Amino acid sequence: MTQVDQTEAKPRLGRKRDHTRDPEILDAALDVLSESGYDGMTIDMVATRAKAGKATVYRRWSSKAELVLDAVACMKSNEFDLDDLPDTGTLRGDLVAMIRTPSIRAAERKLKVMAGIVSMIARSPELASAARAALVEPRASVNRVLFQRAIDRGEIPADADIEHLCMIGPAMVAYRLLMLGRPVDREFLISNIDKVILPAAGIRTEP
Amino acid sequence: MTQVDQTEAKPRLGRKRDHTRDPEILDAALDVLSESGYDGMTIDMVATRAKAGKATVYRRWSSKAELVLDAVACMKSNEFDLDDLPDTGTLRGDLVAMIRTPSIRAAERKLKVMAGIVSMIARSPELASAARAALVEPRASVNRVLFQRAIDRGEIPADADIEHLCMIGPAMVAYRLLMLGRPVDREFLISNIDKVILPAAGIRTEP
DNA sequence: CATATACGGAACTGATGAGTTCCGGATACA
DNA sequence: TGTATCCGGAACTCATCAGTTCCGTATATG
């Protein structure tokens, strides 16, 4: 969005505006957002954390709402490559292989950002779709690939409801972290795969 | 909490303070909270909606934070009676019987209130536990009874992880409404019971 | 080396909302 | 009927924060 390619549309005299710090400002915004929520976040906090001046922030984004929108949208970039997902040969293997500590950390931050903006989402369709594109869709896409593979292998029924299955993992993780305030650790995730996701996909896991 | 039994602890001269309007104020607070979120809510909005004066609100609650805490805690009251739950003889029957239109409406409002305060929850342990007691625990208790019955009947395995099973319904509903912004209708709930909850409980539902 | 521009930072403005105070009117009680 | 008290409502104070302006400095370009 705003952080790339804004080189035109301004007086071309002298040096171009330095956009190298934009990612740091957006990242600072996400940090503050996840810690304080939308209303708790001030532009001063963001600027200070990014070691920038408040005016610098406003030179790039015309309002707090736009900054937040852009920051949320930018989380979309550092995502999984759908063509390079683990392929272990079994659905369970693939799902377990997706559990990596850095991935858990990233997901927790994303969820905290989500928590910081949920109350806005109902009132701002733009923010809502940005949030879904950046926070919901990427993970759903990964799961879609994994489940489709399992269908292609004949591991799970061909008429399995992939869209529904995709949501189980994210829904359980979000609920546990945001509503229950309990840690989302490897143990929980494995347990969720074995006790909920696989049975729902039609795989028996009885001993 | 505050809305009941505050008859002592104030000068006993003349008439007692009129507490009959307290529930209306708390209810107005919940409405505004669900529509505008914690920060979007103003005391004036609450007072106006309850047809009360702002001063009247402050005569009863010393701050916005306390009013919200009390309002959230008060949602706990209008809840299910655990001794009078549907008993259809099957787990599926019981779960389906719990789906009633007013119950869906109430759950949606609760979730919107939750959305309005999630970002506070990480920073306020008091609000966090009030929210869990009022919004999470009641529904979990119901499910616990239903699943325990199914175990007692021998319908599902005795070693089923009830705590984990209890969360599936609430988690899927919360995710669908708050993250996806899609309607939680009867069709979705039934589908969720048949495709996720029952398989996770160890019941085969294949045709 | 000169200059134009964007930088960080600080000092502004204006709006908003928490919390307080005050008032005229209603009402329970004696 | 008198009176004490609480009511709804309006008018305040004060702090905070979005957004703007200004300034002295750093630096890329020529």
Coordinates of N, CA, C and O (backbone and C1' of nucleotides) in Angstrom, one line a residue, chain C residues 4-17:
Chain C
dA4 P 18.3 26.8 -2.8 O5' 17.3 25.6 -3.0 C5' 17.7 24.5 -3.9 C4' 17.2 23.2 -3.3 C3' 15.9 23.2 -2.6 O3' 15.1 22.1 -3.0 C1' 17.5 22.3 -1.2
dT5 P 13.5 22.1 -3.0 O5' 13.3 20.9 -2.0 C5' 13.9 19.7 -2.3 C4' 14.2 18.9 -1.0 C3' 12.9 18.8 -0.1 O3' 12.6 17.5 -0.1 C1' 14.9 19.2 1.1
dA6 P 11.1 17.0 0.4 O5' 11.4 15.9 1.6 C5' 12.4 15.0 1.4 C4' 13.0 14.6 2.7 C3' 12.0 14.3 3.8 O3' 12.4 13.1 4.4 C1' 13.5 15.9 4.6
dC7 P 11.4 12.4 5.5 O5' 12.2 12.6 6.8 C5' 13.5 12.0 7.0 C4' 14.3 12.6 8.1 C3' 13.5 12.6 9.4 O3' 13.8 11.4 10.1 C1' 14.7 14.7 9.0
dG8 P 12.8 10.9 11.2 O5' 13.3 11.7 12.5 C5' 14.7 11.6 13.0 C4' 14.9 12.5 14.1 C3' 14.0 12.2 15.3 O3' 14.7 12.4 16.5 C1' 13.7 14.5 14.5
dG9 P 13.9 12.2 18.0 O5' 13.4 13.7 18.3 C5' 14.4 14.7 18.3 C4' 13.7 16.0 18.7 C3' 12.6 15.9 19.8 O3' 12.9 16.9 20.7 C1' 11.8 17.1 17.9
dA10 P 12.2 16.8 22.2 O5' 11.6 18.3 22.4 C5' 12.2 19.4 21.8 C4' 11.2 20.5 21.5 C3' 10.1 20.6 22.5 O3' 9.9 21.9 22.8 C1' 9.2 20.4 20.3
dA11 P 8.9 22.3 24.1 O5' 8.1 23.6 23.5 C5' 8.6 24.2 22.3 C4' 7.4 24.8 21.5 C3' 6.2 25.1 22.4 O3' 5.7 26.4 22.0 C1' 5.6 23.6 20.7
dC12 P 4.5 27.0 22.8 O5' 3.2 26.4 22.1 C5' 2.2 27.2 21.6 C4' 1.7 26.7 20.3 C3' 0.2 26.5 20.2 O3' -0.4 27.7 19.9 C1' 1.4 24.7 19.2
dT13 P -1.9 28.1 20.4 O5' -2.8 27.2 19.5 C5' -2.7 27.3 18.1 C4' -3.8 26.3 17.5 C3' -5.2 26.5 18.1 O3' -6.2 26.5 17.1 C1' -4.4 24.2 18.3
dG14 P -7.6 27.0 17.5 O5' -8.5 25.7 17.4 C5' -8.1 24.7 16.4 C4' -8.9 23.4 16.7 C3' -10.2 23.7 17.4 O3' -11.2 22.8 16.9 C1' -8.8 22.3 18.7
dA15 P -12.7 22.9 17.3 O5' -13.0 21.4 17.6 C5' -12.3 20.4 16.9 C4' -12.4 19.0 17.6 C3' -13.7 18.8 18.3 O3' -14.1 17.4 18.2 C1' -11.9 18.7 19.9
dT16 P -15.6 17.0 18.6 O5' -15.3 15.6 19.4 C5' -14.0 15.1 19.4 C4' -13.7 14.4 20.7 C3' -15.0 14.1 21.5 O3' -14.9 12.8 22.0 C1' -13.5 15.3 22.9
dG17 P -16.2 11.9 22.4 O5' -15.9 11.3 23.8 C5' -14.6 10.9 24.1 C4' -14.3 11.2 25.6 C3' -15.5 10.9 26.5 O3' -15.1 10.3 27.7 C1' -14.7 13.1 26.9

